Coordinates of C-alpha atoms in Angstrom, one line a residue:
Chain A
X417 CA 145.7 191.1 102.7
X418 CA 146.6 191.2 99.5
X419 CA 150.0 192.9 97.8
X420 CA 147.9 196.1 96.9
X421 CA 146.0 196.4 100.4
X422 CA 149.4 196.3 102.1
X423 CA 150.6 199.1 100.0
X424 CA 147.1 201.2 100.9
X425 CA 147.6 200.0 104.8
X426 CA 151.5 201.3 104.1
X427 CA 150.1 205.0 102.8
X428 CA 147.5 205.2 105.6
X429 CA 150.4 204.3 108.2
X430 CA 152.6 206.8 106.4
X431 CA 149.8 209.5 106.9
X432 CA 149.4 208.8 110.1
X433 CA 152.6 209.3 110.7
X434 CA 152.6 213.1 109.5
X435 CA 148.9 213.6 111.1
X436 CA 150.6 212.5 114.6
X437 CA 153.7 214.7 114.5
X438 CA 151.9 217.8 113.9
X439 CA 150.0 217.8 117.5
X440 CA 153.4 216.3 118.7
X441 CA 155.5 219.4 117.7
X442 CA 158.4 216.7 117.5
X443 CA 159.2 213.5 116.6
X444 CA 161.1 211.7 113.8
X445 CA 159.3 211.5 110.7
X446 CA 162.3 210.4 108.3
X447 CA 163.2 207.0 109.7
X448 CA 159.6 206.5 110.2
X449 CA 158.6 207.0 106.8
X450 CA 161.2 204.7 105.6
X451 CA 160.0 201.9 107.8
X452 CA 156.5 201.9 106.7
X453 CA 156.3 199.3 104.1
X454 CA 158.5 196.8 106.1
X455 CA 156.0 197.7 109.4
X456 CA 153.3 197.1 107.1
X457 CA 154.6 193.8 105.7
X458 CA 155.0 192.2 109.0
X459 CA 151.8 193.4 111.0
X460 CA 149.4 193.0 108.0
X461 CA 150.9 190.0 106.4
X462 CA 153.6 188.1 108.1
X463 CA 153.0 188.1 111.9
X464 CA 150.8 186.0 114.0
X465 CA 149.2 188.6 116.3
X466 CA 145.9 189.1 118.2
X467 CA 145.3 192.6 119.1
X468 CA 142.7 191.8 121.1
X469 CA 145.0 189.9 123.4
X470 CA 148.1 192.1 123.2
X471 CA 150.3 189.6 125.4
X472 CA 148.8 186.0 123.7
X473 CA 152.0 184.1 124.8
X474 CA 152.0 182.3 120.6
X475 CA 152.2 185.6 119.3
X476 CA 155.4 186.9 117.1
X477 CA 157.5 189.4 118.5
X478 CA 158.2 192.4 117.4
X479 CA 161.0 194.9 118.6
X480 CA 161.8 198.5 117.2
X481 CA 165.3 198.5 117.7
X482 CA 165.3 201.9 116.3
X483 CA 162.9 203.2 118.5
X484 CA 162.7 207.0 117.3
X485 CA 160.7 205.7 114.8
X486 CA 158.1 205.0 117.0
X487 CA 155.2 206.6 115.1
X488 CA 155.2 204.0 112.5
X489 CA 155.1 201.2 114.9
X490 CA 152.2 203.5 116.8
X491 CA 150.3 203.6 113.5
X492 CA 150.3 200.3 112.7
X493 CA 149.5 199.0 116.1
X494 CA 146.6 201.6 116.2
X495 CA 145.2 200.5 112.3
X496 CA 145.5 197.0 113.8
X497 CA 143.3 197.4 116.6
X498 CA 145.4 197.6 119.4
X499 CA 144.2 201.1 120.9
X500 CA 141.8 203.8 119.3
X501 CA 143.6 205.8 117.1
X502 CA 142.5 209.1 118.6
X503 CA 145.7 208.0 120.8
X504 CA 148.0 208.9 118.2
X505 CA 147.3 212.7 118.4
X506 CA 148.3 212.3 122.3
X507 CA 152.0 211.1 121.0
X508 CA 154.4 212.5 123.3
X509 CA 152.0 214.8 125.0
X510 CA 152.1 215.0 129.0
X511 CA 150.1 212.8 130.9
X512 CA 149.0 210.7 127.2
X513 CA 149.6 206.8 126.3
X514 CA 152.3 207.1 123.6
X515 CA 155.8 208.4 124.9
X516 CA 158.2 209.5 123.0
X517 CA 159.9 205.9 122.4
X518 CA 158.2 202.7 122.8
X519 CA 157.2 202.0 126.3
X520 CA 156.0 198.0 126.6
X521 CA 154.7 198.9 130.2
X522 CA 151.7 201.4 128.9
X523 CA 151.4 200.6 125.3
X524 CA 149.2 197.6 123.8
X525 CA 151.0 195.6 121.6
X526 CA 154.7 197.6 122.1
X527 CA 156.5 193.5 122.9
X528 CA 160.1 196.0 124.5
X529 CA 160.8 199.3 125.3
X530 CA 163.5 200.8 123.0
X531 CA 164.8 204.1 122.3
X532 CA 168.1 203.6 123.6
X533 CA 169.9 202.7 120.4
X534 CA 171.6 199.3 119.7
X535 CA 169.4 197.4 122.4
X536 CA 167.0 195.9 120.7
X537 CA 168.6 193.0 119.0
X538 CA 169.8 191.8 122.4
X539 CA 166.4 191.8 123.6
X540 CA 165.1 190.2 120.6
X541 CA 167.2 187.4 120.7
X542 CA 166.2 186.9 124.6
X543 CA 162.9 186.1 123.3
X544 CA 164.0 184.0 120.6
X545 CA 165.8 181.9 123.4
X546 CA 162.9 181.9 125.7
X547 CA 160.6 180.5 122.6
X548 CA 163.2 177.7 122.1
X549 CA 163.4 176.8 125.5
X550 CA 159.5 176.9 125.6
X551 CA 159.3 174.8 122.5
X552 CA 157.0 177.5 121.0
X553 CA 156.9 178.1 117.2
X554 CA 157.0 182.2 117.5
X555 CA 158.6 184.0 115.4
X556 CA 160.4 187.4 116.6
X557 CA 161.2 190.3 114.1
X558 CA 163.5 193.2 115.1
X559 CA 163.9 196.4 112.8
X560 CA 167.3 197.8 113.3
X561 CA 168.6 201.4 112.1
X562 CA 171.8 202.1 109.8
X563 CA 173.3 204.4 111.9
X564 CA 172.7 202.1 114.7
X565 CA 175.3 199.8 113.2
X566 CA 177.7 201.5 115.1
X567 CA 176.5 200.7 118.3
X568 CA 178.7 197.5 119.6
X569 CA 176.3 195.8 121.3
X570 CA 174.7 195.2 118.0
X571 CA 177.7 193.2 117.0
X572 CA 177.8 191.7 120.7
X573 CA 173.8 190.9 119.9
X574 CA 174.6 189.7 116.2
X575 CA 177.3 187.2 117.3
X576 CA 175.3 185.7 120.2
X577 CA 172.2 185.3 117.8
X578 CA 174.4 183.1 115.2
X579 CA 176.2 181.5 118.4
X580 CA 172.7 180.5 119.6
X581 CA 171.7 179.3 116.1
X582 CA 168.4 181.7 116.3
X583 CA 166.4 180.5 113.5
X584 CA 163.2 182.3 114.5
X585 CA 164.7 185.3 114.6
X586 CA 164.4 187.7 111.2
X587 CA 166.2 191.2 111.5
X588 CA 164.9 193.9 109.1
X589 CA 168.0 196.4 108.6
X590 CA 166.0 199.8 107.6
X591 CA 168.9 201.0 105.4
X592 CA 168.2 204.5 104.6
X593 CA 171.7 205.9 104.8
X594 CA 170.9 209.0 106.8
X595 CA 171.6 209.6 110.4
X596 CA 171.1 212.8 112.5
X597 CA 174.7 214.1 111.5
X598 CA 175.0 213.4 108.1
X599 CA 175.0 210.4 105.8
X600 CA 176.0 207.1 107.6
X601 CA 179.1 207.1 105.2
X602 CA 180.3 210.5 106.3
X603 CA 179.4 210.1 110.1
X604 CA 180.9 206.4 110.3
X605 CA 181.5 204.0 107.6
X606 CA 179.6 200.8 108.4
X607 CA 179.8 199.1 104.9
X608 CA 180.1 196.5 104.0
X609 CA 177.2 195.9 105.9
X610 CA 176.0 192.3 103.7
X611 CA 179.9 190.7 104.8
X612 CA 179.7 191.7 107.8
X613 CA 176.8 190.3 108.6
X614 CA 177.7 186.9 106.8
X615 CA 180.9 186.8 108.7
X616 CA 178.9 187.6 111.7
X617 CA 177.1 183.9 111.1
X618 CA 173.9 185.5 109.7
X619 CA 171.9 184.7 106.5
X620 CA 171.9 187.6 104.5
X621 CA 169.2 189.1 102.3
X622 CA 169.4 192.2 100.2
X623 CA 165.8 193.6 99.3
X624 CA 164.2 196.7 98.2
X625 CA 162.4 197.9 101.2
X626 CA 159.8 199.7 99.8
X627 CA 158.9 196.9 97.3
X628 CA 156.2 194.7 99.5
X629 CA 156.6 191.5 97.0
X630 CA 160.2 191.4 97.3
X631 CA 159.8 191.9 101.2
X632 CA 157.1 189.4 102.0
X633 CA 159.8 187.1 99.6
X634 CA 162.4 187.4 101.8
X635 CA 160.4 187.0 104.6
X636 CA 159.4 183.7 103.8
X637 CA 162.7 182.8 102.9
X638 CA 163.9 183.7 106.1
X639 CA 161.5 181.6 107.8
X640 CA 162.9 178.7 105.8
X641 CA 166.1 179.0 107.0
X642 CA 167.4 176.7 109.3
X643 CA 170.1 176.7 112.0
X644 CA 170.9 180.9 111.6
X645 CA 169.2 183.6 112.2
X646 CA 168.2 186.1 108.9
X647 CA 168.8 189.5 108.2
X648 CA 167.5 191.3 105.8
X649 CA 169.2 194.6 104.3
X650 CA 166.3 196.7 103.4
X651 CA 167.2 199.7 101.0
X652 CA 165.1 202.3 101.7
X653 CA 164.3 206.0 101.2
X654 CA 164.6 208.2 104.2
X655 CA 161.0 210.4 104.3
X656 CA 159.9 207.8 101.7
X657 CA 156.6 209.4 100.0
X658 CA 156.8 213.1 101.0
X659 CA 158.8 214.7 98.5
X660 CA 160.7 217.2 100.3
X661 CA 161.5 215.1 103.2
X662 CA 162.7 212.1 100.5
X663 CA 166.6 211.6 101.4
X664 CA 166.6 215.2 103.1
X665 CA 168.7 214.7 106.4
X666 CA 167.1 217.7 108.0
X667 CA 164.0 215.5 108.4
X668 CA 165.3 213.0 110.5
X669 CA 163.8 214.5 114.3
X670 CA 161.7 217.5 113.2
X671 CA 157.9 217.6 112.7
X672 CA 156.5 219.4 110.1
X673 CA 154.1 222.8 110.2
X674 CA 150.7 222.4 109.4
X675 CA 151.2 223.4 105.8
X676 CA 154.1 221.0 105.0
X677 CA 151.9 218.7 106.5
X678 CA 149.0 219.7 104.4
X679 CA 151.3 219.3 101.5
X680 CA 152.6 216.0 102.3
X681 CA 149.3 214.4 103.0
X682 CA 148.1 215.5 99.3
X683 CA 151.2 213.5 98.2
X684 CA 150.2 210.4 99.6
X685 CA 146.5 210.8 99.2
X686 CA 147.8 210.9 95.4
X687 CA 150.2 208.1 95.8
X688 CA 147.0 206.0 97.2
X689 CA 144.8 207.0 94.1
X690 CA 147.5 205.6 91.7
X691 CA 147.5 202.5 93.9
X692 CA 145.0 201.0 92.6
Chain B
X647 CA 180.5 181.2 164.6
X648 CA 183.7 180.2 163.4
X649 CA 182.9 178.5 160.3
X650 CA 183.3 181.0 156.8
X651 CA 181.7 181.2 153.5
X652 CA 181.8 183.4 150.5
X653 CA 178.3 184.9 149.3
X654 CA 178.8 184.1 146.0
X655 CA 179.4 180.4 147.3
X656 CA 175.8 180.4 148.8
X657 CA 174.8 182.0 145.6
X658 CA 176.0 179.2 143.5
X659 CA 174.1 176.6 145.7
X660 CA 171.1 178.6 145.8
X661 CA 170.7 178.8 142.4
X662 CA 171.4 174.9 141.7
X663 CA 168.5 174.5 144.7
X664 CA 166.2 177.0 142.9
X665 CA 166.8 176.1 139.6
X666 CA 165.4 172.4 140.7
X667 CA 162.1 174.3 142.0
X668 CA 161.5 176.8 139.0
X669 CA 161.9 175.9 135.6
X670 CA 161.5 179.4 134.4
X671 CA 164.8 180.2 136.4
X672 CA 167.5 180.7 133.6
X673 CA 171.1 182.2 134.3
X674 CA 173.4 184.3 132.4
X675 CA 177.2 184.9 132.6
X676 CA 179.8 186.7 130.5
X677 CA 182.5 184.3 130.9
X678 CA 182.8 184.4 134.7
X679 CA 180.8 181.5 135.6
X680 CA 183.4 179.4 137.4
X681 CA 184.0 183.1 139.6
X682 CA 180.6 183.7 139.8
X683 CA 179.7 180.2 140.8
X684 CA 176.9 179.7 138.2
X685 CA 178.7 177.2 136.9
X686 CA 177.1 174.4 139.0
X687 CA 173.7 175.7 137.2
X688 CA 175.2 175.4 133.9
X689 CA 176.2 172.1 134.8
X690 CA 172.6 170.8 136.5
X691 CA 170.9 172.6 133.9
X692 CA 172.6 173.2 130.6
X693 CA 169.5 174.4 128.5
X694 CA 168.8 177.3 131.0
X695 CA 172.2 178.5 131.0
X696 CA 173.5 181.2 128.6
X697 CA 177.2 182.1 128.2
X698 CA 177.4 185.3 126.4
X699 CA 180.9 185.3 126.0
X700 CA 182.6 188.8 127.5
X701 CA 179.9 191.2 126.0
X702 CA 178.0 192.4 129.5
X703 CA 175.7 194.4 127.3
X704 CA 174.2 192.4 125.2
X705 CA 174.0 190.0 128.3
X706 CA 171.8 192.5 130.0
X707 CA 169.8 193.0 127.0
X708 CA 169.2 189.5 126.5
X709 CA 168.3 188.7 130.3
X710 CA 165.7 191.7 129.7
X711 CA 164.2 189.9 126.4
X712 CA 164.2 186.6 128.3
X713 CA 162.1 188.3 131.1
X714 CA 159.9 189.8 128.3
X715 CA 158.9 186.3 127.4
X716 CA 158.1 185.2 130.8
X717 CA 161.7 183.9 132.0
X718 CA 162.9 185.0 135.1
X719 CA 166.7 185.5 134.4
X720 CA 169.5 185.8 136.6
X721 CA 172.3 187.5 135.0
X722 CA 175.6 187.5 136.6
X723 CA 179.0 188.7 136.6
X724 CA 181.4 191.0 138.4
X725 CA 179.9 194.0 140.0
X726 CA 182.0 196.4 138.4
X727 CA 181.1 195.2 135.2
X728 CA 176.9 194.4 135.7
X729 CA 176.4 197.8 136.6
X730 CA 179.1 199.9 135.3
X731 CA 180.0 198.6 131.6
X732 CA 176.1 197.8 131.1
X733 CA 174.6 200.7 133.1
X734 CA 172.4 202.1 130.8
X735 CA 171.4 198.6 129.5
X736 CA 170.2 198.3 133.2
X737 CA 168.4 201.4 132.8
X738 CA 166.3 201.6 129.9
X739 CA 165.9 197.9 128.8
X740 CA 165.2 196.9 132.4
X741 CA 164.3 199.1 135.4
X742 CA 162.5 201.3 132.8
X743 CA 160.5 198.5 131.4
X744 CA 160.2 196.9 135.4
X745 CA 161.5 193.7 133.5
X746 CA 161.7 190.7 135.5
X747 CA 165.4 190.8 135.9
X748 CA 168.0 189.5 138.7
X749 CA 171.3 191.1 138.1
X750 CA 173.2 189.1 140.9
X751 CA 176.9 190.5 140.7
X752 CA 179.8 189.1 142.9
X753 CA 183.5 190.0 143.6
X754 CA 182.2 193.7 145.0
X755 CA 184.2 195.6 147.3
X756 CA 187.7 196.1 147.7
X757 CA 187.9 192.2 149.2
X758 CA 188.1 191.6 145.4
X759 CA 191.8 191.8 146.7
X760 CA 194.9 191.4 144.1
X761 CA 193.0 192.2 141.1
X762 CA 192.8 196.0 142.1
X763 CA 190.6 198.9 141.2
X764 CA 189.9 198.0 137.9
X765 CA 187.9 195.0 139.1
X766 CA 186.7 196.4 142.8
X767 CA 183.1 197.6 142.3
X768 CA 183.0 200.7 145.4
X769 CA 180.1 202.5 143.3
X770 CA 177.5 199.6 142.5
X771 CA 174.8 200.1 145.2
X772 CA 174.8 204.1 144.5
X773 CA 174.1 203.3 140.8
X774 CA 172.1 200.6 141.2
X775 CA 169.9 202.7 144.4
X776 CA 169.4 205.5 141.8
X777 CA 167.4 203.6 139.5
X778 CA 163.5 203.8 139.7
X779 CA 162.1 200.2 140.0
X780 CA 165.2 198.5 141.5
X781 CA 165.2 196.6 144.6
X782 CA 168.9 196.4 145.9
X783 CA 170.0 194.0 148.0
X784 CA 173.3 193.4 150.0
X785 CA 173.4 190.4 151.9
X786 CA 175.5 189.5 155.0
X787 CA 176.7 185.9 155.0
X788 CA 175.6 182.5 153.6
X789 CA 172.1 182.0 154.7
X790 CA 171.0 185.8 154.3
X791 CA 172.5 185.0 150.2
X792 CA 170.5 182.3 150.0
X793 CA 167.3 183.8 151.6
X794 CA 167.8 186.9 149.2
X795 CA 168.3 184.5 146.2
X796 CA 164.8 183.2 146.8
X797 CA 162.9 186.1 147.8
X798 CA 164.6 187.9 144.6
X799 CA 163.0 185.2 142.4
X800 CA 159.6 185.8 144.1
X801 CA 159.6 189.3 143.8
X802 CA 158.3 190.5 140.6
X803 CA 160.5 192.8 139.0
X804 CA 164.1 194.2 138.5
X805 CA 166.3 192.9 141.7
X806 CA 170.3 194.2 142.3
X807 CA 172.1 191.3 144.4
X808 CA 175.6 192.2 145.6
X809 CA 177.7 189.5 146.6
X810 CA 181.4 189.3 147.7
X811 CA 184.2 187.2 146.6
X812 CA 185.8 186.8 150.5
X813 CA 184.8 183.9 153.0
X814 CA 183.1 185.8 155.6
X815 CA 181.7 184.6 158.9
X816 CA 178.4 182.7 158.6
X817 CA 176.1 184.6 161.0
X818 CA 172.9 183.4 160.8
X819 CA 170.9 180.3 161.3
X820 CA 168.3 178.8 159.3
X821 CA 165.5 180.2 161.4
X822 CA 166.9 183.9 160.3
X823 CA 164.7 185.4 158.0
X824 CA 165.6 188.0 155.3
X825 CA 162.6 189.9 153.9
X826 CA 162.7 192.7 151.2
X827 CA 162.4 195.9 152.6
X828 CA 163.1 195.1 155.9
X829 CA 166.3 195.7 158.4
X830 CA 167.6 193.1 161.1
X831 CA 168.2 194.4 164.4
X832 CA 170.8 191.6 165.3
X833 CA 172.2 192.8 168.5
X834 CA 170.5 195.4 170.7
X835 CA 171.8 198.1 172.6
X836 CA 171.0 201.9 173.4
X837 CA 174.2 203.7 173.6
X838 CA 174.6 203.7 170.0
X839 CA 173.3 202.0 166.7
X840 CA 175.7 200.5 164.0
X841 CA 174.0 199.9 160.6
X842 CA 175.9 198.1 158.4
X843 CA 175.6 195.7 155.3
X844 CA 177.6 193.2 153.6
X845 CA 180.9 191.9 155.4
X846 CA 180.6 194.7 157.2
X847 CA 177.5 193.2 159.7
X848 CA 180.5 190.8 161.3
X849 CA 182.4 193.2 161.6
X850 CA 180.0 195.5 163.3
X851 CA 179.2 192.6 165.7
X852 CA 182.7 192.3 166.6
X853 CA 182.6 195.7 167.1
X854 CA 180.0 195.4 169.4
X855 CA 181.4 192.6 171.8
X856 CA 184.5 194.7 172.0
X857 CA 182.3 197.9 173.3
X858 CA 180.3 195.6 175.0
X859 CA 183.2 194.9 177.6
X860 CA 184.1 198.3 178.0
X861 CA 180.3 199.4 179.1
X862 CA 179.1 200.5 175.9
X863 CA 176.3 198.6 174.8
X864 CA 175.0 199.2 170.8
X865 CA 172.2 198.1 168.3
X866 CA 173.6 196.3 165.2
X867 CA 170.8 196.9 162.5
X868 CA 171.7 194.4 159.2
X869 CA 170.2 196.4 156.6
X870 CA 170.5 193.9 153.5
X871 CA 167.8 195.3 151.3
X872 CA 169.5 198.8 150.9
X873 CA 166.1 199.8 148.4
X874 CA 163.1 199.5 149.6
X875 CA 164.8 200.8 152.9
X876 CA 163.3 199.7 156.3
X877 CA 162.8 203.1 157.1
X878 CA 160.9 202.8 160.3
X879 CA 163.3 200.5 162.0
X880 CA 166.1 203.0 161.0
X881 CA 164.4 206.1 162.6
X882 CA 163.3 203.7 165.8
X883 CA 166.7 202.9 166.4
X884 CA 168.3 206.2 165.7
X885 CA 165.6 207.7 167.9
X886 CA 166.5 205.1 170.9
X887 CA 170.3 205.2 170.3
X888 CA 170.7 209.2 169.7
X889 CA 174.0 208.1 167.7
X890 CA 174.5 206.2 164.4
X891 CA 177.3 204.5 162.6
X892 CA 176.9 203.1 159.2
X893 CA 179.4 200.9 158.1
X894 CA 179.8 199.5 154.0
X895 CA 182.1 197.8 151.9
X896 CA 181.6 200.5 149.4
X897 CA 181.9 204.2 149.1
X898 CA 180.7 206.7 151.3
X899 CA 178.9 208.3 148.5
X900 CA 175.2 207.2 147.6
X901 CA 175.5 204.1 149.2
X902 CA 173.9 202.7 152.6
X903 CA 175.2 205.4 154.7
X904 CA 173.8 208.2 152.2
X905 CA 170.4 205.9 152.5
X906 CA 170.5 206.2 156.0
X907 CA 171.4 209.9 156.3
X908 CA 168.8 211.1 153.8
X909 CA 166.3 209.2 156.2
X910 CA 167.5 210.4 159.4
X911 CA 168.3 213.9 158.2
X912 CA 164.2 214.2 156.9
X913 CA 162.9 212.3 160.0
X914 CA 164.7 212.4 163.0
X915 CA 168.5 213.9 162.6
X916 CA 170.6 212.2 164.6
X917 CA 174.4 212.6 165.0
X918 CA 176.0 210.3 162.3
X919 CA 179.0 208.8 161.0
X920 CA 179.6 206.5 158.1
X921 CA 182.2 204.1 157.6
X922 CA 183.5 202.8 154.0
X923 CA 185.8 204.2 151.0
X924 CA 186.3 207.8 151.8
X925 CA 185.6 209.1 148.3
X926 CA 188.4 206.4 146.6
X927 CA 189.2 203.9 144.3
X928 CA 190.4 200.5 145.9
X929 CA 193.9 198.8 145.1
X930 CA 195.7 195.4 144.4
X931 CA 196.3 193.9 147.5
X932 CA 195.2 191.0 150.2
X933 CA 191.9 191.4 151.1
X934 CA 192.2 191.5 154.8
X935 CA 195.2 193.9 154.4
X936 CA 192.9 196.4 152.5
X937 CA 190.2 196.4 154.8
X938 CA 192.8 197.5 157.1
X939 CA 194.3 199.9 155.0
X940 CA 191.1 201.5 153.7
X941 CA 189.5 201.6 157.3
X942 CA 186.8 198.6 156.9
X943 CA 187.6 197.3 160.3
X944 CA 186.3 196.4 163.8
X945 CA 188.9 198.6 165.1
X946 CA 187.5 201.8 163.2
X947 CA 184.2 201.2 164.1
X948 CA 184.6 200.9 167.3
X949 CA 186.7 204.6 167.3
X950 CA 183.7 205.9 165.3
X951 CA 181.3 204.9 167.9
X952 CA 183.2 206.1 170.6
X953 CA 183.2 209.6 168.6
X954 CA 179.7 209.7 167.6
X955 CA 178.7 209.1 171.1
X956 CA 180.7 212.4 172.2
X957 CA 178.2 214.4 169.8
X958 CA 174.9 212.8 171.8

């Protein structure tokens, strides 16, 4: 896929997110929209996967540690062909496949069950360790949230990834600056994040999380780093792409109404038209 | 049999043997490998051993990731930290996705001794038993531990194995057969049944011998597989004996005693008494003195059998 095509895909993913949250009547649009470019770059350019064989042993792995952003992952998986797109409209509904948070047992393409914050990096570490043991060259990608930085387990795992020199692991921090109760700075300061990750032994790259070219460049650099794991601290806008959701803490965990969704889709279609 | 071995020692040896047979076995520990006895595995297979430092939550999460990538991880630490500190990691990263992780915890119960209540898990079986998809095993001696470790490795899915620090009598020979989901009747009698596991099986057998000398013949049922529970055997023995005692080195809330009470309450109401910690923590002390103080003894079992028989 070309960079422009990935941008279009991120736009489609954003539209899917909005559309699936309407019938669900609940869910997390803000943090799903902020991660759309990151997830699009991974699934449509970087990651080596086979949608027709979700358990392919050689595949790159993806762990969505900020599991509440499940809609962004589901949209990418559906667009990639892991399951019919119709499944998206059954999100969070009784008896349907797509759970409120990712469930590896029931959703093709989901490599790890997540949702309880702070746990994804540990699981990603385990997958990376297994890859090394098996002399496989697959890579493991994990997307973390910035609110999640307050979880102690993240730092246990950060320490362990550097200790075990997991250079087959890339973390991407969706640094949107907001969490449920307000800004991350007001709720629990985690600054300075680049320095913290460096001090924990990681190769740190700071990047605009909505700049596909920059993301691809950083992800390529991460692959070349040897002897330590890499984290992309990706500056993002929560609710990115929908004017009334951008940087609004209230859109962390609320579904749009039909009217709001229509407006959001109009804006996203407009954006798509300008992408060329 | 006078010979003794701590179940943790049997675990360490079984792990080394298992590691030779199956290269998918990996072991994680949280800076307690000398105590949990995973150190021998570490020495033999350094590439497949991961010391995670004093970070149990990350250890459990890492084990989940290893399992998701096809490995069979045994994650070891003291029972109180495995099931307490890392409970929610076990719940959401292992039990819910049904990942193939074996949580092999040692230093369960008050026989931890001198370290005191902070290090004595008395509620771990209750916690683990409450989790869907979790198998819970409490072996009684070295041979049963060895077989439980092998059975856990063969079983696809999460398993909790509870082991102890204290040397306990070797009860079973090589021809003994442990099976997940099966109880073993280790002595037969019709006057009452003692249903026990872990270190309390040997105490139950001592109690049975003493009762026999005064004309009371009791069955002793070893329930190493607390979950899945062999309901059929428990109901049958309760029906035959008409009086039941449970004995466990655990709080009487939520463990073996509760599991048996649930089954009998629904299927075969039977006069019953539970031996275990009576809703209390332990304390520092010599293991055998603590067992006396907290009523986990042959004498207490004998007393309970006589008391429950009165209610037949």
